[in-house]
Structure formats: structure tokens, C-alpha cells
XYZ file of C-alpha atoms in Angstrom:
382
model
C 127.082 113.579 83.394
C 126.430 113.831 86.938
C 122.896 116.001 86.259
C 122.175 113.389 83.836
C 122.484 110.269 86.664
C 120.721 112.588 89.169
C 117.903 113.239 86.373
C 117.739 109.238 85.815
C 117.878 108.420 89.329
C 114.986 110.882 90.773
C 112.783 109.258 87.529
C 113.458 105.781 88.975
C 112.022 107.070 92.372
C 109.418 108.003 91.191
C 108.781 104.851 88.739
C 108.937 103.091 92.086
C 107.341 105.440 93.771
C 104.201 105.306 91.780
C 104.322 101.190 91.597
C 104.469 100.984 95.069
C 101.633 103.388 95.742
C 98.126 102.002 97.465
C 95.524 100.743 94.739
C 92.424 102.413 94.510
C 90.189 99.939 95.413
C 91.765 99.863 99.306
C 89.554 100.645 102.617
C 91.717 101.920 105.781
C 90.519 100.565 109.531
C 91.923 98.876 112.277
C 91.060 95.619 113.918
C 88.116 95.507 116.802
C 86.591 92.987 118.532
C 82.882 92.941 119.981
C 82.974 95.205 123.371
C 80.350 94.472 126.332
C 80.212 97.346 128.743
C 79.088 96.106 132.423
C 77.076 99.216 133.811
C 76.595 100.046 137.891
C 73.674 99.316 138.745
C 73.289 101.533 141.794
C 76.232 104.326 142.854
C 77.903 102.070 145.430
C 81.704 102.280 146.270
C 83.728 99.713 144.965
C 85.206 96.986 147.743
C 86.783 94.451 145.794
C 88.609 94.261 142.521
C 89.159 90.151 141.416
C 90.324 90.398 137.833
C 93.154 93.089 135.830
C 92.883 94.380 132.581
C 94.202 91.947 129.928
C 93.097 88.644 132.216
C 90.782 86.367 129.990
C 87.526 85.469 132.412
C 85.456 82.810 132.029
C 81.546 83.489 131.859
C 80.388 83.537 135.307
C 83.254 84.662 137.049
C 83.323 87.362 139.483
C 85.138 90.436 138.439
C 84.523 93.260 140.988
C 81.942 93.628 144.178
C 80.255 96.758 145.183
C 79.179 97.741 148.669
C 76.106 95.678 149.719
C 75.090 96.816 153.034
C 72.714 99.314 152.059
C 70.887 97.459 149.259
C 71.099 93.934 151.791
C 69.032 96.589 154.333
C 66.582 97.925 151.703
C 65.993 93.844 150.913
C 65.506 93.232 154.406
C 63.177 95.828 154.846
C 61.093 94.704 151.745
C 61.100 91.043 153.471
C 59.863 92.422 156.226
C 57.099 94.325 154.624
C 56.025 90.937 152.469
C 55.809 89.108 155.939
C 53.347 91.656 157.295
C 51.268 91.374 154.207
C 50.826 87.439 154.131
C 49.834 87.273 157.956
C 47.338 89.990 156.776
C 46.156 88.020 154.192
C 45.739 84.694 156.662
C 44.010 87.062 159.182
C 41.323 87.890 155.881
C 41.096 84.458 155.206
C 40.167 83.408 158.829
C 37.816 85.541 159.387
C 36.590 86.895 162.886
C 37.431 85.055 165.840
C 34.858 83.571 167.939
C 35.807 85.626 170.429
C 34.603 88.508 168.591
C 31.433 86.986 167.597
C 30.685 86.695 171.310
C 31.246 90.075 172.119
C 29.309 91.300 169.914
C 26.703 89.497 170.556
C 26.871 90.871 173.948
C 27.007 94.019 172.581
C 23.514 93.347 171.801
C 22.032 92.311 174.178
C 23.196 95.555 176.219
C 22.021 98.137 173.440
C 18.644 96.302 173.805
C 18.644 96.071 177.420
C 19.139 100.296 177.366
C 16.461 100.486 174.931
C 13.843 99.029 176.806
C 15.297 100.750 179.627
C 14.466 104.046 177.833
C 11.065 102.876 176.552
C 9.914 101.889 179.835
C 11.239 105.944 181.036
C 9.153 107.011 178.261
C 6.006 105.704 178.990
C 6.131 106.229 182.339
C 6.323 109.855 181.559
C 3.274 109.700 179.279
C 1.136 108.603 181.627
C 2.518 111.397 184.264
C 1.905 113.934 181.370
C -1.635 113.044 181.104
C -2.233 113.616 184.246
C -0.617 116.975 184.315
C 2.396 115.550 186.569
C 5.175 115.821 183.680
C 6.005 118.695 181.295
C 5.793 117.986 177.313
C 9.221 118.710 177.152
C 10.464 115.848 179.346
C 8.031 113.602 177.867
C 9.630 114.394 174.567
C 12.903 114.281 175.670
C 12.201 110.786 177.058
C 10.456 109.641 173.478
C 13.843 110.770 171.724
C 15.902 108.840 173.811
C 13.965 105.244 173.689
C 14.253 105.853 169.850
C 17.870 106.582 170.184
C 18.435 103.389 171.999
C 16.304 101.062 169.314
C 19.105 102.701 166.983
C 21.928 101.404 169.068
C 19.748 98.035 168.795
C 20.198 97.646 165.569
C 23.531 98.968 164.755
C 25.031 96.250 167.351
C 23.114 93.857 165.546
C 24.474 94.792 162.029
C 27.690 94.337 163.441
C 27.081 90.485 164.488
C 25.748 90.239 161.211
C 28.974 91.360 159.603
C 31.255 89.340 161.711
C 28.804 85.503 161.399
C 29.212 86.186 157.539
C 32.937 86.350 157.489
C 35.270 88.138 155.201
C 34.098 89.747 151.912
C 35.783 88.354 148.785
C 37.083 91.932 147.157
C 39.234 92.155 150.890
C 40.617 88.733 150.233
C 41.697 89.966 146.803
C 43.146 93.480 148.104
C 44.770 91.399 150.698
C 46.866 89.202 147.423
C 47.298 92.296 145.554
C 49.229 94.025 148.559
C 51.155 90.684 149.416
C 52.118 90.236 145.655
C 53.568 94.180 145.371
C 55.106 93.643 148.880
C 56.928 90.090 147.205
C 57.843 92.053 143.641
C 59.643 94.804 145.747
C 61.378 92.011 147.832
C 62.475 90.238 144.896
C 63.826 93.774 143.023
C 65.783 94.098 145.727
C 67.214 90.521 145.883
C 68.015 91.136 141.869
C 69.601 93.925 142.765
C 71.801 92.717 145.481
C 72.980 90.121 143.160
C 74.037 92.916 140.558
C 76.454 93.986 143.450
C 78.591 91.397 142.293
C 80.101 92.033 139.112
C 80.458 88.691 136.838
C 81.369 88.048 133.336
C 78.174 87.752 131.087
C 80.261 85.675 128.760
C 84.037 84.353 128.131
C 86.193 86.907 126.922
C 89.316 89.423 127.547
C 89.002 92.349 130.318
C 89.735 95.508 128.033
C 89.845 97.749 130.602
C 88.394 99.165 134.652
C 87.530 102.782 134.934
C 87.241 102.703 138.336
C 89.989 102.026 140.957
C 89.122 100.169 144.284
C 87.644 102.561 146.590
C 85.433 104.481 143.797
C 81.734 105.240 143.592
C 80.947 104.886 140.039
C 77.587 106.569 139.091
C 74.669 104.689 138.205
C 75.062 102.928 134.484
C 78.887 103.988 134.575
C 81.191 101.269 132.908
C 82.495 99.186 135.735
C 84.176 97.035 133.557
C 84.332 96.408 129.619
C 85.408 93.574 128.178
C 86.343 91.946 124.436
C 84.274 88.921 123.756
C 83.709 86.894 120.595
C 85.221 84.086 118.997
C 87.082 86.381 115.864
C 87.671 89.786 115.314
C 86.399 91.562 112.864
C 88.252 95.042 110.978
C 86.178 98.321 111.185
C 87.005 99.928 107.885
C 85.987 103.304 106.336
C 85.114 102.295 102.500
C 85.718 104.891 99.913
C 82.470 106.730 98.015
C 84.491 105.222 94.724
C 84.267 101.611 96.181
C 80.866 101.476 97.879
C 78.976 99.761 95.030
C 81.183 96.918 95.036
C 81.271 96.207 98.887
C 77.768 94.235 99.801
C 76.802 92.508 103.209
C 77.852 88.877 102.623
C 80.801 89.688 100.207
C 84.272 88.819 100.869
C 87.562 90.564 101.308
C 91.215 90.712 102.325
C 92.433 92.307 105.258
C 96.483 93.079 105.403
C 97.850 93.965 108.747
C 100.409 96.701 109.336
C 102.916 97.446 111.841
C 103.394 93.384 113.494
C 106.818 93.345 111.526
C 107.701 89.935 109.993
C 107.619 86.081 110.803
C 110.158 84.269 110.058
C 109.840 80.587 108.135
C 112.183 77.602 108.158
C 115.660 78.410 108.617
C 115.338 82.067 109.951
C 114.027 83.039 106.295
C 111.509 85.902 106.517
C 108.244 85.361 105.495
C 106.379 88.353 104.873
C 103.756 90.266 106.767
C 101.331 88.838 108.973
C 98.097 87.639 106.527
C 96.524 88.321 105.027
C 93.272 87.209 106.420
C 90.184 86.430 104.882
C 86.801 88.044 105.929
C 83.075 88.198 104.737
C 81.298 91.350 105.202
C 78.656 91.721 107.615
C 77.945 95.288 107.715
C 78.028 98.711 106.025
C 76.245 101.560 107.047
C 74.001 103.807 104.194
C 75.022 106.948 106.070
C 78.459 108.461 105.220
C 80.283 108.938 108.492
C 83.089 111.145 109.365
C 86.275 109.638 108.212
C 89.860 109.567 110.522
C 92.945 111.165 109.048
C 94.693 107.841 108.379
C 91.937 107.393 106.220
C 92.352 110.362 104.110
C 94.330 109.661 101.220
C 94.433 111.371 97.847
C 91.692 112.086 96.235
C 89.486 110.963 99.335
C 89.913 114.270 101.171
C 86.810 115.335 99.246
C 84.918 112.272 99.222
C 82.561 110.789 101.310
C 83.374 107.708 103.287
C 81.188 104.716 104.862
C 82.157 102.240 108.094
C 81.938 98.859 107.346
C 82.998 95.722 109.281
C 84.257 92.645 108.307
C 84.208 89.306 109.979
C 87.619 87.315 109.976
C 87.899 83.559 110.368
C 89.089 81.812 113.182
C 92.885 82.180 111.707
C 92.951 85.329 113.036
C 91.721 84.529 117.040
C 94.905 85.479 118.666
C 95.133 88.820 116.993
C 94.649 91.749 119.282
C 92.146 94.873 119.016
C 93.548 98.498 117.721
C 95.759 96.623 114.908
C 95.794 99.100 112.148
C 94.988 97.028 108.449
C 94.027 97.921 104.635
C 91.347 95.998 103.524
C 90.935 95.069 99.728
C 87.245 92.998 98.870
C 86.867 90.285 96.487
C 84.605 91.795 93.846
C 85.937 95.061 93.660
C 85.368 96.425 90.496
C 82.550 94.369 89.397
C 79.730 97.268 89.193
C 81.794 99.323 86.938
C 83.436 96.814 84.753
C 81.283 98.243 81.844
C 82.681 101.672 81.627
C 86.169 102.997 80.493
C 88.143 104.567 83.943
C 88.659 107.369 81.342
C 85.432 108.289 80.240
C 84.685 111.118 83.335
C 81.277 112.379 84.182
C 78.870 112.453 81.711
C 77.419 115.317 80.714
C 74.021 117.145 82.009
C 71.105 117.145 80.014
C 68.222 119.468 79.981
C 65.715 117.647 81.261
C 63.591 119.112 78.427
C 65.685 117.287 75.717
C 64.574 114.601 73.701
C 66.309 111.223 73.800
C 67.683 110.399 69.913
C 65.614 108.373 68.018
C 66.441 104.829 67.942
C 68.176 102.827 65.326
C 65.994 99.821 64.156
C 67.578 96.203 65.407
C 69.967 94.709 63.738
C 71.312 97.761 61.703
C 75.103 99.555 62.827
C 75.722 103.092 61.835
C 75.063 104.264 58.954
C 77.254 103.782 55.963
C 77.584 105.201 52.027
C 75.420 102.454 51.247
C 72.889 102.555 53.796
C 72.205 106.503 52.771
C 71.777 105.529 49.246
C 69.426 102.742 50.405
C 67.247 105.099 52.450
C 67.177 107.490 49.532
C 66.120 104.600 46.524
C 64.910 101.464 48.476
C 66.988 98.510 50.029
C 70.030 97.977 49.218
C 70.567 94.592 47.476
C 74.244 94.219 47.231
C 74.861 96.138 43.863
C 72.977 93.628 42.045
């Protein structure tokens, strides 16, 4: 008797055992939320830490400052560098002062006053020659300096010349391209002062700060990264056997586990938390590696896909990490035609020949329909 009751009572374990179990069409995951990750923008050492991890920020507000004294010199430098540029570009736009004008002129009037100086040397030495009183090679040395000083002549007059016409038009432009580059760098550097100061992009939840005050994060490190979004949504790993039925837009049930239970009216329990409802907005093509919590049954061997599914504002105040099973809505739908018990078909040569067709409208063949086929149509026994 007592094998018997120990017989009966491990077969009603294992009736309950088996009802109990997880249905097939279930997809493990846990609940997420969108994360924003707030990179360095320069390796600076961290001054000031405003928010914690956990605080809920509103967009705009300040959640850390990095060291600004080096990138507020760099800007002033660039400032500096713009300023020189513009008076440059006034001086082009001016022109020559009159002051300049006048000195060249003077200019001038020296270079010619040498060269008639030297012509006058010249020909005095000409006339000596001819009369035996010079040698040729001071008379040629005197001929090569009046022509030297007619050069001088007009190279001081080229120069007025340049100065009465003013500035040429390509300087002018030079002059904006070099103030605009000096004004771009300026303004880089202003941007990137104001990057210093850490601030939330958008509302949200502080998730968590690698860096402790006093730390020189590297450039595009996470400073901080925060949860934003108005609802979660549950990052689930759908089974190869379920991927037909789960399409972008379709919807689904998502049952939290380990929150415990809520209790109604009167202390009464009420069940798990959920479920929730959720549309999907995601699955990947590409089977992805799938966790261990994941791995149940017969899905050791199978392949796995992420998808994630939106919830509805019901399920705001839920927090990220929550682990869930998710069930969707038409689950089932793409294989509603075939028996669960019909396994694989079987390969075909691809050599073979399909069957030939039976004509519409006729079943399988019967007694009747072979003695038809064999003496004309069958007409009822008639």
C-alpha cells in the first residue's frame, strides 16, 4: 500500500508538473528602457558632480562640469586671432594712407633726380673721351650707371602707381577668407567650452556615472548615461519556432517575474504584476546569441532572434532589468494549417516529378470511378 500511494503521488507531480510547464509559444527578456550615453568631449578632469544615479533630471539641467581653463584659453586665443584678422581686413579695405602716397611720390622724384645726375656724368665723359681725355672704360661705366638710374625711375614710379589705385579685389577676398576661418575656429572653441558642462539632452532617470569627481575620462568616454522615454519596452529573444508569427506592429503580452504580489481590497492577493500589453516595434533578421535564461528545452539547439516590444503608458513606473515572458497575440496563426504532429516532410530528389493532378471537382478514386475510366462515365447504375 504504501508503494502504491508513493507510485500515485510522484504521477500527480508530474500531472502538475507538466500543466504547469511554460507554453511553447513564450519569448524570455527582461524589461529596458531607451539609454542615452553623454560622451567627453575632450579628456578634462572632472570638477563638479550635480546629480546621483537614480535622480530623475529635467532636460536642460546640469549634471556634471569638466575643467574649463584650458579650452576657455584655447577660445581666447582663437578670439584673439579673429581680431587680428578683421583689422587686417579694414586695413585692405582702406587702402594706402596718404601718407604713403606722398612718400612715394618723393621717392620719385629722388630716383629721377639721381638719374639725371648720372646722365649728365655720362655725357660729360663722352665728350672727354672724344677728345682723348677719358678712357672707354669710364665712359662705359658712366653709360651703365645713367641707365641704372632711369631703372630706379621707373620702378619708384610703379610703386605710386600701385598705391593711387588702391587695394586689389582677390586681397580683399583673401582678407574674408582668413577672418571667416579665424571666426569658425573661435566659435569651435566656444561650442566646445559649452560641452564642458554636462546637461541633460532630455527628461529622464540618471542610470548610472562612471567616473568619480576628480577623474579624467578619455575623449567619447560615458560621462553619464541616462534612461529616457515615456514607456519601457521588453527586449525579448523569440524562439526559431515562433518567429513567423511575431511581425513589427503585432501585439503581445508581457508577464513580469520576481515583483511578488499586490494585494486588492481587504488584504486579498491579487496576482502578479500585469500583465502588460505591448505592440512590437522591432525584430532583428539575424539570429543573435541567446542568454542562458533563455535556453529552455528544446531551444538549446535552436536559433533565437531579439525583438522589442513597446508597452503602454500602464507600465511607466516600472524599472529597467525586470526579468518577463512575453506571449504575442497571433501566435500560431502561420501554422494553423498543419497538424503539430505531422514532422518534417520528407526530401525529394529534385529530379522527381510532381504527381499528376486530379481534374477539379473529382475526390479519390473509388470502385466506381475505376469502372468509369475503364467503360465511359459513370451514370449512376442506370
Amino acid at each position: 500500500m504504501g508503494s502504491s500511494f508513493w507510485y500515485g503521488f510522484a504521477l500527480l507531480v508530474l500531472f502538475f508538473g507538466a500543466s504547469c510547464s511554460e507554453p511553447k509559444d513564450v519569448a524570455l527578456g527582461t524589461l529596458e528602457w531607451d539609454r542615452i550615453a553623454l560622451p567627453a568631449p575632450v579628456a578634462e578632469k572632472i570638477v563638479e558632480i550635480r546629480v546621483r544615479e537614480g535622480q530623475r533630471v529635467a532636460q536642460g539641467q546640469v549634471l556634471l562640469q569638466l575643467d574649463p581653463q584650458q579650452t576657455r584659453a584655447r577660445l581666447r586665443s582663437a578670439e584673439a586671432a579673429a581680431a587680428r584678422q578683421a583689422a587686417a581686413l579694414d586695413e585692405l579695405n582702406d587702402g594706402p594712407r596718404v601718407e604713403e602716397i606722398a612718400r612715394a611720390r618723393a621717392e620719385v622724384e629722388a630716383a629721377q633726380a639721381e638719374a639725371r645726375d648720372r646722365l649728365a656724368d655720362y655725357r660729360r665723359l663722352q665728350e672727354l673721351g672724344k677728345k682723348n681725355y677719358a678712357s672707354r672704360s669710364d665712359i662705359d661705366a658712366a653709360q651703365a650707371s645713367a641707365e641704372s638710374a632711369q631703372a630706379q625711375v621707373r620702378v619708384a614710379q610703379e610703386q605710386l602707381l600701385e598705391l593711387e589705385r588702391g587695394t586689389r579685389v582677390e586681397d580683399i577676398e583673401q582678407g574674408q577668407a582668413a577672418l571667416a576661418e579665424a571666426r569658425a575656429q573661435a566659435q569651435a572653441q566656444r561650442v566646445l567650452l559649452e560641452k564642458l558642462t554636462v546637461r541633460a539632452p532630455q527628461p529622464g532617470v540618471v542610470d548610472s556615472i562612471p567616473f568619480k569627481l576628480g577623474d579624467e575620462a578619455p575623449v567619447g568616454g560615458s560621462l553619464v548615461i541616462m534612461l529616457t522615454g515615456e514607456t519601457p519596452y521588453a527586449r525579448v529573444y523569440v524562439p526559431q519556432r515562433v518567429r513567423l508569427d511575431v511581425q513589427v506592429g503585432g501585439g503581445a503580452q508581457i508577464h513580469l517575474e520576481g515583483l511578488g504580489k499586490r494585494r486588492g481590497e481587504g488584504g486579498a492577493p491579487a496576482g502578479r504584476v500585469g500583465p502588460f500589453s505591448g505592440k512590437v516595434r522591432m525584430v532583428r533578421n539575424e539570429p543573435s546569441f541567446t542568454p542562458y535564461y533563455a535556453l529552455t528545452g528544446d531551444d538549446v539547439t535552436r536559433l533565437s532572434y531579439i525583438a522589442e516590444i513597446q508597452l503602454g503608458e500602464d507600465a511607466a513606473h516600472l524599472p529597467a532589468g525586470v526579468p518577463l515572458k512575453a506571449t504575442f497575440l497571433n501566435a500560431g496563426v502561420a501554422t494553423a494549417g498543419r497538424s503539430p504532429d505531422s514532422g518534417p516532410q520528407p526530401l525529394r530528389d529534385p529530379g522527381d516529378r510532381d504527381p499528376p493532378q486530379q481534374p477539379a471537382g473529382r475526390g479519390t478514386h473509388s470502385d466506381s470511378d475505376q469502372h468509369a475510366d475503364e467503360y465511359g462515365p459513370y451514370d449512376g447504375g442506370k
